[in-house]
Coordinates of N, CA and C in Angstrom, one line a residue:
M1 N -5.9 -13.8 28.7 CA -4.7 -13.6 27.9 C -4.1 -12.3 28.2
S2 N -2.8 -12.2 28.4 CA -2.1 -10.9 28.8 C -2.1 -10.0 27.6
R3 N -1.9 -8.7 27.9 CA -1.9 -7.7 26.8 C -0.7 -8.0 25.9
E4 N 0.4 -8.5 26.4 CA 1.6 -8.8 25.6 C 1.3 -9.9 24.6
K5 N 0.5 -10.9 25.0 CA 0.2 -12.0 24.1 C -0.8 -11.5 23.0
I6 N -1.7 -10.7 23.4 CA -2.7 -10.1 22.5 C -2.0 -9.3 21.4
S7 N -1.0 -8.4 21.9 CA -0.3 -7.6 21.0 C 0.5 -8.4 20.0
S8 N 1.1 -9.5 20.5 CA 1.9 -10.4 19.7 C 1.0 -11.1 18.6
R9 N -0.3 -11.5 19.0 CA -1.2 -12.0 18.1 C -1.6 -11.0 17.0
I10 N -1.8 -9.8 17.4 CA -2.1 -8.7 16.5 C -1.0 -8.5 15.4
K11 N 0.2 -8.5 15.9 CA 1.4 -8.4 15.0 C 1.4 -9.5 14.0
T12 N 1.2 -10.7 14.5 CA 1.2 -11.9 13.6 C 0.1 -11.9 12.6
L13 N -1.1 -11.5 13.1 CA -2.3 -11.4 12.2 C -2.0 -10.4 11.1
R14 N -1.5 -9.3 11.4 CA -1.3 -8.2 10.4 C -0.3 -8.7 9.4
Y15 N 0.8 -9.4 9.9 CA 1.8 -9.9 9.0 C 1.2 -10.9 8.0
I16 N 0.4 -11.9 8.5 CA -0.2 -12.9 7.6 C -1.1 -12.3 6.6
I17 N -2.0 -11.3 7.1 CA -2.9 -10.6 6.2 C -2.2 -9.9 5.0
Q18 N -1.1 -9.2 5.4 CA -0.4 -8.5 4.3 C 0.3 -9.4 3.3
E19 N 0.8 -10.5 3.8 CA 1.5 -11.5 3.0 C 0.5 -12.2 2.1
L20 N -0.6 -12.6 2.6 CA -1.6 -13.3 1.8 C -2.2 -12.3 0.7
D21 N -2.3 -11.1 1.1 CA -2.8 -10.1 0.2 C -1.8 -9.9 -1.0
K22 N -0.5 -9.9 -0.7 CA 0.5 -9.8 -1.8 C 0.5 -11.1 -2.6
A23 N 0.3 -12.2 -2.0 CA 0.3 -13.5 -2.7 C -0.8 -13.5 -3.8
R24 N -1.9 -12.8 -3.5 CA -3.0 -12.8 -4.5 C -2.6 -12.2 -5.8
L25 N -1.5 -11.4 -5.8 CA -1.0 -10.7 -7.0 C 0.1 -11.6 -7.7
G26 N 0.5 -12.6 -7.0 CA 1.7 -13.4 -7.5 C 3.0 -13.0 -6.9
V27 N 3.0 -12.0 -6.0 CA 4.2 -11.6 -5.3 C 4.8 -12.8 -4.5
Y28 N 6.1 -13.0 -4.5 CA 6.7 -14.1 -3.8 C 6.5 -13.8 -2.3
V29 N 6.1 -14.9 -1.5 CA 6.0 -14.8 -0.1 C 6.7 -16.0 0.5
D30 N 7.3 -15.9 1.7 CA 7.9 -17.0 2.4 C 6.9 -17.9 3.0
T31 N 6.5 -19.0 2.3 CA 5.5 -19.8 2.8 C 5.8 -20.6 4.1
K32 N 7.1 -20.9 4.3 CA 7.5 -21.6 5.5 C 7.3 -20.7 6.8
K33 N 7.7 -19.4 6.6 CA 7.5 -18.5 7.7 C 6.1 -18.2 7.9
L34 N 5.3 -18.1 6.8 CA 3.9 -17.9 6.9 C 3.2 -19.1 7.7
E35 N 3.6 -20.3 7.3 CA 3.0 -21.5 8.0 C 3.3 -21.5 9.5
E36 N 4.5 -21.1 9.9 CA 4.9 -21.1 11.3 C 4.0 -20.1 12.0
K37 N 3.8 -18.9 11.5 CA 3.1 -17.9 12.1 C 1.6 -18.2 12.1
Y38 N 1.1 -18.8 11.0 CA -0.3 -19.2 11.0 C -0.6 -20.3 12.0
S39 N 0.3 -21.2 12.1 CA 0.1 -22.3 13.1 C 0.1 -21.8 14.5
S40 N 0.9 -20.8 14.8 CA 1.1 -20.3 16.1 C -0.2 -19.7 16.7
L41 N -1.1 -19.3 15.8 CA -2.3 -18.7 16.2 C -3.4 -19.7 16.6
K42 N -3.2 -20.9 16.2 CA -4.2 -22.0 16.6 C -5.6 -21.6 16.3
L43 N -5.9 -21.3 15.0 CA -7.2 -20.9 14.6 C -8.1 -22.1 14.3
K44 N -8.7 -22.6 15.3 CA -9.5 -23.8 15.2 C -10.8 -23.6 14.4
E45 N -11.3 -22.3 14.3 CA -12.5 -22.1 13.6 C -12.3 -21.5 12.2
A46 N -11.0 -21.5 11.8 CA -10.7 -21.0 10.4 C -11.5 -21.8 9.3
P47 N -12.1 -21.1 8.4 CA -12.9 -21.7 7.3 C -12.0 -22.5 6.3
L48 N -10.7 -22.3 6.3 CA -9.9 -23.0 5.4 C -8.6 -23.6 6.1
T49 N -8.2 -24.7 5.7 CA -7.0 -25.3 6.3 C -5.8 -24.6 5.7
W50 N -4.6 -24.7 6.4 CA -3.4 -24.2 5.9 C -3.0 -24.8 4.5
D51 N -3.3 -26.1 4.4 CA -2.9 -26.8 3.2 C -3.7 -26.2 2.0
T52 N -4.9 -25.9 2.2 CA -5.7 -25.2 1.1 C -5.2 -23.9 0.8
I53 N -4.8 -23.1 1.8 CA -4.2 -21.8 1.5 C -2.9 -21.9 0.8
L54 N -2.1 -22.8 1.2 CA -0.7 -23.1 0.6 C -0.9 -23.5 -0.8
N55 N -1.9 -24.4 -1.1 CA -2.1 -24.8 -2.5 C -2.4 -23.7 -3.4
S56 N -3.2 -22.7 -2.9 CA -3.6 -21.6 -3.7 C -2.4 -20.6 -4.0
I57 N -1.6 -20.4 -2.9 CA -0.4 -19.6 -3.1 C 0.5 -20.2 -4.1
S58 N 0.8 -21.5 -4.0 CA 1.7 -22.2 -4.9 C 1.2 -22.2 -6.3
A59 N -0.1 -22.4 -6.5 CA -0.8 -22.4 -7.8 C -0.6 -21.0 -8.5
I60 N -0.7 -20.0 -7.7 CA -0.5 -18.6 -8.3 C 0.9 -18.4 -8.7
Q61 N 1.8 -18.8 -7.8 CA 3.3 -18.6 -8.1 C 3.7 -19.5 -9.2
R62 N 3.0 -20.5 -9.6 CA 3.4 -21.4 -10.7 C 2.9 -20.8 -12.0
I63 N 2.0 -19.9 -12.0 CA 1.4 -19.4 -13.3 C 2.5 -18.9 -14.3
P64 N 3.4 -18.1 -13.9 CA 4.4 -17.6 -14.8 C 5.3 -18.7 -15.4
T65 N 5.5 -19.8 -14.6 CA 6.4 -20.8 -15.0 C 5.9 -21.6 -16.2
K66 N 4.6 -21.5 -16.5 CA 4.0 -22.2 -17.6 C 4.2 -21.4 -18.9
S67 N 4.7 -20.2 -18.8 CA 4.9 -19.3 -20.0 C 6.2 -19.6 -20.7
P68 N 6.3 -19.7 -22.0 CA 7.5 -19.9 -22.7 C 8.5 -18.7 -22.5
K69 N 8.0 -17.6 -22.0 CA 8.9 -16.4 -21.7 C 9.6 -16.5 -20.4
Y70 N 9.2 -17.5 -19.5 CA 9.6 -17.5 -18.2 C 11.1 -17.6 -18.0
S71 N 11.8 -18.6 -18.7 CA 13.2 -18.8 -18.6 C 14.0 -17.5 -19.0
K72 N 13.5 -16.8 -20.0 CA 14.1 -15.6 -20.4 C 14.0 -14.5 -19.3
L73 N 12.8 -14.4 -18.7 CA 12.6 -13.4 -17.7 C 13.5 -13.7 -16.5
I74 N 13.7 -15.0 -16.2 CA 14.6 -15.3 -15.0 C 16.0 -14.9 -15.3
R75 N 16.5 -15.1 -16.6 CA 17.8 -14.7 -16.9 C 18.0 -13.2 -16.9
L76 N 16.9 -12.4 -17.4 CA 17.0 -11.0 -17.3 C 17.0 -10.5 -15.9
N77 N 16.2 -11.1 -15.0 CA 16.2 -10.7 -13.6 C 17.5 -10.9 -12.9
K78 N 18.2 -12.0 -13.3 CA 19.5 -12.3 -12.7 C 20.5 -11.3 -13.2
L79 N 20.4 -10.9 -14.5 CA 21.3 -9.9 -15.1 C 21.1 -8.5 -14.4
A80 N 19.8 -8.2 -14.1 CA 19.5 -7.0 -13.5 C 20.1 -6.9 -12.1
N81 N 20.1 -8.0 -11.4 CA 20.7 -8.1 -10.0 C 22.2 -7.9 -10.1
K82 N 22.8 -8.6 -11.1 CA 24.3 -8.5 -11.2 C 24.7 -7.1 -11.6
T83 N 23.8 -6.4 -12.5 CA 24.1 -5.1 -12.9 C 24.0 -4.1 -11.8
L84 N 23.0 -4.3 -10.9 CA 22.8 -3.5 -9.8 C 24.0 -3.6 -8.8
M85 N 24.4 -4.9 -8.6 CA 25.5 -5.1 -7.7 C 26.8 -4.5 -8.3
G86 N 26.9 -4.5 -9.6 CA 28.1 -3.8 -10.2 C 28.0 -2.3 -9.9
G87 N 26.8 -1.8 -10.0 CA 26.7 -0.3 -9.7 C 27.1 0.0 -8.3
L88 N 26.7 -0.9 -7.3 CA 27.0 -0.7 -5.9 C 28.5 -0.8 -5.7
V89 N 29.2 -1.7 -6.4 CA 30.6 -1.9 -6.3 C 31.3 -0.6 -6.8
G90 N 30.8 -0.1 -8.0 CA 31.3 1.1 -8.6 C 31.2 2.3 -7.7
L91 N 30.1 2.4 -7.0 CA 29.9 3.5 -6.1 C 30.9 3.4 -4.9
L92 N 31.1 2.2 -4.4 CA 32.1 2.1 -3.3 C 33.5 2.5 -3.8
V93 N 33.8 2.1 -5.0 CA 35.2 2.4 -5.6 C 35.2 3.9 -5.8
A94 N 34.2 4.6 -6.2 CA 34.2 6.0 -6.4 C 34.4 6.7 -5.1
V95 N 33.8 6.3 -4.0 CA 33.9 6.9 -2.7 C 35.4 6.8 -2.3
I96 N 36.0 5.6 -2.5 CA 37.4 5.3 -2.1 C 38.3 6.3 -2.9
V97 N 38.0 6.4 -4.2 CA 38.8 7.3 -5.1 C 38.8 8.7 -4.5
Q98 N 37.6 9.1 -4.1 CA 37.4 10.5 -3.6 C 38.2 10.7 -2.3
L99 N 38.1 9.7 -1.5 CA 38.8 9.7 -0.2 C 40.3 9.8 -0.3
V100 N 40.8 9.0 -1.2 CA 42.3 9.0 -1.3 C 42.9 10.2 -2.2
G101 N 41.9 11.0 -2.7 CA 42.4 12.2 -3.4 C 42.8 12.0 -4.8
Q102 N 42.2 11.0 -5.5 CA 42.5 10.8 -6.9 C 41.8 11.9 -7.7
S103 N 42.1 12.0 -9.0 CA 41.6 13.1 -9.9 C 40.1 13.1 -9.9
Y104 N 39.5 14.3 -10.0 CA 38.1 14.5 -10.0 C 37.5 13.8 -11.3
E105 N 38.3 13.9 -12.4 CA 37.8 13.3 -13.7 C 37.6 11.8 -13.5
Y106 N 38.5 11.1 -12.8 CA 38.3 9.7 -12.6 C 37.1 9.4 -11.7
Y107 N 36.9 10.2 -10.7 CA 35.7 10.0 -9.8 C 34.4 10.3 -10.6
L108 N 34.4 11.3 -11.5 CA 33.3 11.6 -12.3 C 32.9 10.5 -13.3
L109 N 34.0 9.9 -13.9 CA 33.8 8.8 -14.8 C 33.2 7.6 -14.1
L110 N 33.6 7.3 -12.9 CA 33.1 6.2 -12.1 C 31.6 6.4 -11.8
M111 N 31.3 7.7 -11.4 CA 29.9 8.0 -11.1 C 29.0 7.9 -12.3
L112 N 29.5 8.2 -13.5 CA 28.7 8.0 -14.7 C 28.4 6.6 -15.0
V113 N 29.5 5.7 -14.7 CA 29.3 4.3 -14.9 C 28.3 3.7 -13.9
V114 N 28.4 4.2 -12.7 CA 27.4 3.8 -11.6 C 26.0 4.2 -12.0
L115 N 25.8 5.4 -12.5 CA 24.5 5.8 -13.0 C 23.9 5.0 -14.1
A116 N 24.8 4.7 -15.1 CA 24.4 3.9 -16.2 C 24.0 2.5 -15.8
L117 N 24.8 1.9 -14.9 CA 24.5 0.5 -14.5 C 23.2 0.5 -13.7
T118 N 23.0 1.5 -12.8 CA 21.7 1.6 -12.0 C 20.5 1.7 -12.9
N119 N 20.6 2.6 -13.9 CA 19.5 2.8 -14.8 C 19.2 1.5 -15.6
I120 N 20.2 0.8 -16.1 CA 20.1 -0.5 -16.8 C 19.3 -1.5 -15.9
A121 N 19.8 -1.6 -14.7 CA 19.2 -2.6 -13.7 C 17.7 -2.2 -13.5
Y122 N 17.4 -0.9 -13.4 CA 16.1 -0.4 -13.1 C 15.1 -0.8 -14.3
F123 N 15.6 -0.5 -15.5 CA 14.8 -0.7 -16.7 C 14.6 -2.2 -16.9
L124 N 15.6 -3.0 -16.6 CA 15.4 -4.5 -16.7 C 14.4 -5.0 -15.7
K125 N 14.5 -4.5 -14.5 CA 13.5 -4.9 -13.5 C 12.1 -4.5 -13.9
M126 N 12.0 -3.3 -14.5 CA 10.7 -2.8 -15.0 C 10.1 -3.7 -16.1
Y127 N 11.0 -4.1 -17.0 CA 10.6 -4.9 -18.1 C 10.1 -6.3 -17.6
V128 N 10.9 -6.9 -16.7 CA 10.5 -8.2 -16.2 C 9.2 -8.1 -15.4
G129 N 9.0 -7.0 -14.6 CA 7.7 -6.8 -13.9 C 6.6 -6.7 -14.8
H130 N 6.8 -5.9 -15.9 CA 5.7 -5.7 -16.9 C 5.3 -7.0 -17.6
Q131 N 6.3 -7.8 -17.9 CA 6.1 -9.1 -18.6 C 5.3 -10.1 -17.7
L132 N 5.7 -10.1 -16.4 CA 5.0 -10.9 -15.4 C 3.6 -10.5 -15.3
D133 N 3.3 -9.2 -15.2 CA 2.0 -8.7 -15.1 C 1.2 -9.1 -16.3
K134 N 1.8 -9.1 -17.5 CA 1.1 -9.5 -18.7 C 0.8 -11.0 -18.7
I135 N 1.7 -11.8 -18.2 CA 1.4 -13.3 -18.1 C 0.3 -13.5 -17.1
Y136 N 0.2 -12.8 -16.0 CA -0.9 -13.0 -15.0 C -2.2 -12.5 -15.7
N137 N -2.2 -11.5 -16.4 CA -3.4 -11.0 -17.1 C -3.9 -12.0 -18.1
E138 N -3.0 -12.7 -18.8 CA -3.3 -13.7 -19.7 C -3.9 -14.9 -19.1
N139 N -3.7 -15.1 -17.8 CA -4.2 -16.2 -17.0 C -5.1 -15.7 -15.8
K140 N -5.8 -14.7 -16.2 CA -6.6 -14.0 -15.1 C -7.6 -14.9 -14.5
E141 N -8.2 -15.8 -15.2 CA -9.2 -16.7 -14.6 C -8.6 -17.6 -13.5
E142 N -7.4 -18.2 -13.8 CA -6.8 -19.0 -12.8 C -6.3 -18.2 -11.6
L143 N -5.8 -17.0 -11.9 CA -5.4 -16.1 -10.8 C -6.5 -15.7 -9.9
E144 N -7.7 -15.4 -10.5 CA -8.8 -15.0 -9.7 C -9.4 -16.2 -8.9
K145 N -9.4 -17.4 -9.5 CA -9.9 -18.6 -8.9 C -9.1 -18.8 -7.5
H146 N -7.8 -18.8 -7.6 CA -7.0 -19.0 -6.3 C -7.0 -17.8 -5.5
G147 N -7.1 -16.6 -6.1 CA -7.2 -15.4 -5.3 C -8.4 -15.3 -4.4
K148 N -9.5 -15.9 -4.9 CA -10.7 -15.9 -4.1 C -10.6 -16.7 -2.8
I149 N -9.8 -17.8 -2.9 CA -9.5 -18.6 -1.7 C -8.7 -17.8 -0.7
L150 N -7.7 -17.1 -1.2 CA -6.9 -16.3 -0.3 C -7.7 -15.2 0.3
K151 N -8.5 -14.6 -0.5 CA -9.4 -13.5 0.0 C -10.3 -14.0 1.1
K152 N -10.8 -15.2 1.0 CA -11.7 -15.7 2.0 C -11.0 -15.9 3.3
S153 N -9.7 -16.4 3.2 CA -8.9 -16.5 4.4 C -8.6 -15.2 5.0
I154 N -8.3 -14.2 4.2 CA -8.0 -12.9 4.7 C -9.2 -12.2 5.4
E155 N -10.4 -12.4 4.8 CA -11.6 -11.9 5.5 C -11.7 -12.5 6.9
Y156 N -11.5 -13.7 7.0 CA -11.6 -14.4 8.3 C -10.5 -13.8 9.3
L157 N -9.3 -13.7 8.8 CA -8.2 -13.1 9.6 C -8.5 -11.7 10.0
L158 N -9.1 -10.9 9.2 CA -9.5 -9.6 9.5 C -10.5 -9.5 10.6
S159 N -11.4 -10.5 10.6 CA -12.4 -10.5 11.7 C -11.7 -10.9 13.0
R160 N -10.7 -11.8 13.0 CA -9.9 -12.1 14.2 C -9.1 -10.9 14.7
L161 N -8.5 -10.2 13.7 CA -7.7 -9.0 14.1 C -8.6 -8.0 14.7
R162 N -9.8 -7.8 14.2 CA -10.7 -6.8 14.8 C -11.0 -7.2 16.3
E163 N -11.2 -8.5 16.5 CA -11.6 -8.9 17.9 C -10.4 -8.7 18.8
E164 N -9.2 -9.0 18.3 CA -8.0 -8.8 19.2 C -7.8 -7.4 19.6
Y165 N -8.1 -6.4 18.7 CA -8.0 -5.0 19.0 C -9.0 -4.7 20.1
R166 N -10.2 -5.2 19.9 CA -11.3 -4.9 20.9 C -10.9 -5.4 22.3
K167 N -10.1 -6.5 22.4 CA -9.7 -7.1 23.7 C -8.8 -6.1 24.4
L168 N -8.0 -5.3 23.6 CA -7.1 -4.3 24.1 C -7.9 -3.0 24.4
G169 N -9.2 -2.9 24.1 CA -9.9 -1.7 24.3 C -9.7 -0.7 23.2
V170 N -9.2 -1.1 22.1 CA -8.9 -0.2 20.9 C -10.1 -0.3 19.9
K171 N -10.6 0.8 19.5 CA -11.6 0.8 18.5 C -11.1 0.4 17.2
P172 N -11.6 -0.7 16.6 CA -11.1 -1.1 15.3 C -11.2 0.0 14.2
S173 N -12.1 0.9 14.3 CA -12.3 1.9 13.3 C -11.1 2.9 13.2
S174 N -10.3 2.8 14.3 CA -9.1 3.7 14.3 C -7.8 2.9 13.7
I175 N -8.0 1.7 13.3 CA -6.9 0.8 12.8 C -6.9 0.8 11.3
C176 N -5.7 1.0 10.7 CA -5.6 0.9 9.3 C -4.5 -0.1 8.9
L177 N -4.6 -0.6 7.7 CA -3.6 -1.5 7.1 C -3.3 -1.0 5.7
K178 N -2.1 -1.3 5.2 CA -1.7 -1.0 3.9 C -1.6 -2.3 3.1
L179 N -2.6 -2.4 2.1 CA -2.7 -3.6 1.3 C -2.8 -3.3 -0.2
K180 N -2.6 -4.4 -1.0 CA -2.6 -4.3 -2.4 C -4.0 -4.3 -3.0
H181 N -4.9 -4.9 -2.3 CA -6.3 -5.0 -2.7 C -7.3 -4.2 -1.8
A182 N -8.3 -3.7 -2.4 CA -9.3 -2.9 -1.6 C -10.7 -3.5 -1.6
D183 N -10.8 -4.8 -1.8 CA -12.1 -5.5 -1.9 C -12.5 -6.3 -0.7
Y184 N -12.0 -5.9 0.5 CA -12.4 -6.6 1.7 C -13.6 -6.0 2.4
N185 N -14.5 -6.8 2.7 CA -15.8 -6.3 3.2 C -15.7 -5.4 4.5
M186 N -14.7 -5.7 5.4 CA -14.6 -5.0 6.6 C -13.9 -3.7 6.6
L187 N -13.3 -3.5 5.4 CA -12.4 -2.3 5.3 C -12.9 -1.3 4.3
Y188 N -12.5 0.0 4.4 CA -12.9 1.0 3.4 C -11.6 1.7 3.1
V189 N -11.6 2.3 1.9 CA -10.4 3.0 1.4 C -10.3 4.4 2.0
V190 N -9.1 4.7 2.5 CA -8.7 6.0 3.1 C -7.8 6.7 2.1
Q191 N -6.9 5.9 1.5 CA -6.0 6.5 0.5 C -5.7 5.5 -0.6
R192 N -5.7 5.9 -1.8 CA -5.4 5.1 -2.9 C -3.9 5.0 -3.3
P193 N -3.5 4.0 -4.0 CA -2.1 4.0 -4.4 C -1.6 5.2 -5.1
G194 N -0.4 5.7 -4.9 CA 0.1 6.9 -5.5 C 1.5 6.6 -6.1
I195 N 2.2 7.7 -6.4 CA 3.5 7.6 -7.0 C 4.5 6.9 -6.1
L196 N 4.4 7.2 -4.8 CA 5.4 6.6 -3.9 C 5.0 5.3 -3.2
S197 N 3.8 4.9 -3.4 CA 3.3 3.7 -2.8 C 2.3 3.0 -3.7
G198 N 2.4 1.6 -3.8 CA 1.5 0.9 -4.6 C 0.4 0.2 -3.8
N199 N 0.3 0.7 -2.5 CA -0.7 0.1 -1.6 C -1.9 1.0 -1.4
Y200 N -3.0 0.4 -1.0 CA -4.2 1.1 -0.5 C -4.0 1.3 1.0
K201 N -4.4 2.4 1.5 CA -4.5 2.5 3.0 C -6.0 2.3 3.3
L202 N -6.2 1.2 4.1 CA -7.6 0.8 4.4 C -7.8 0.7 5.9
C203 N -9.0 1.2 6.3 CA -9.3 1.1 7.7 C -10.6 0.3 8.0
F204 N -10.7 -0.2 9.2 CA -11.9 -0.9 9.5 C -13.1 0.0 9.5
K205 N -14.2 -0.6 9.0 CA -15.5 0.1 9.0 C -16.0 0.2 10.5
K206 N -16.8 1.2 10.8 CA -17.4 1.3 12.1 C -18.5 0.2 12.3

């Protein structure tokens, strides 16, 4: 296999690992794109079929829909998106006002409106995210049940990724990934989530 193909497989494996890792938390992932990339690898020795993986992703994503709060959260999320869009439109208008030389007071008023709309959208998003986390915590058993299936698949994909790097003559111990979970057997924590990132920086063990 050429180095170009190996590099392409590495890129695909990293993408799938990161997406499945996010899916363990209930984060939305594009399952059609995932299926295309997963199928392209032709993993005949994979411990789980794609259908099994997809069923677990779908089951996790359905957890919030069972809550009576779900419809309200959907409405609030849509409102947050519209509010944010309004803020962007306001910013554009403010820039135009500044360019055409309108009064500074008018520009300042528009910027205050933009700031208010942006803050409202931010806090709505924060509230929705907090409520979704709460719903998942209330259904922790189901989340962990399907999360274990995704973790098993990720562990296998990590082993394949390690082998692909070795084919290129790259030491796996020099390779790191940014993931939401730090419970993978082949990886160790280099950096924990901080203010600017919610991901762990994980590298392959020697």
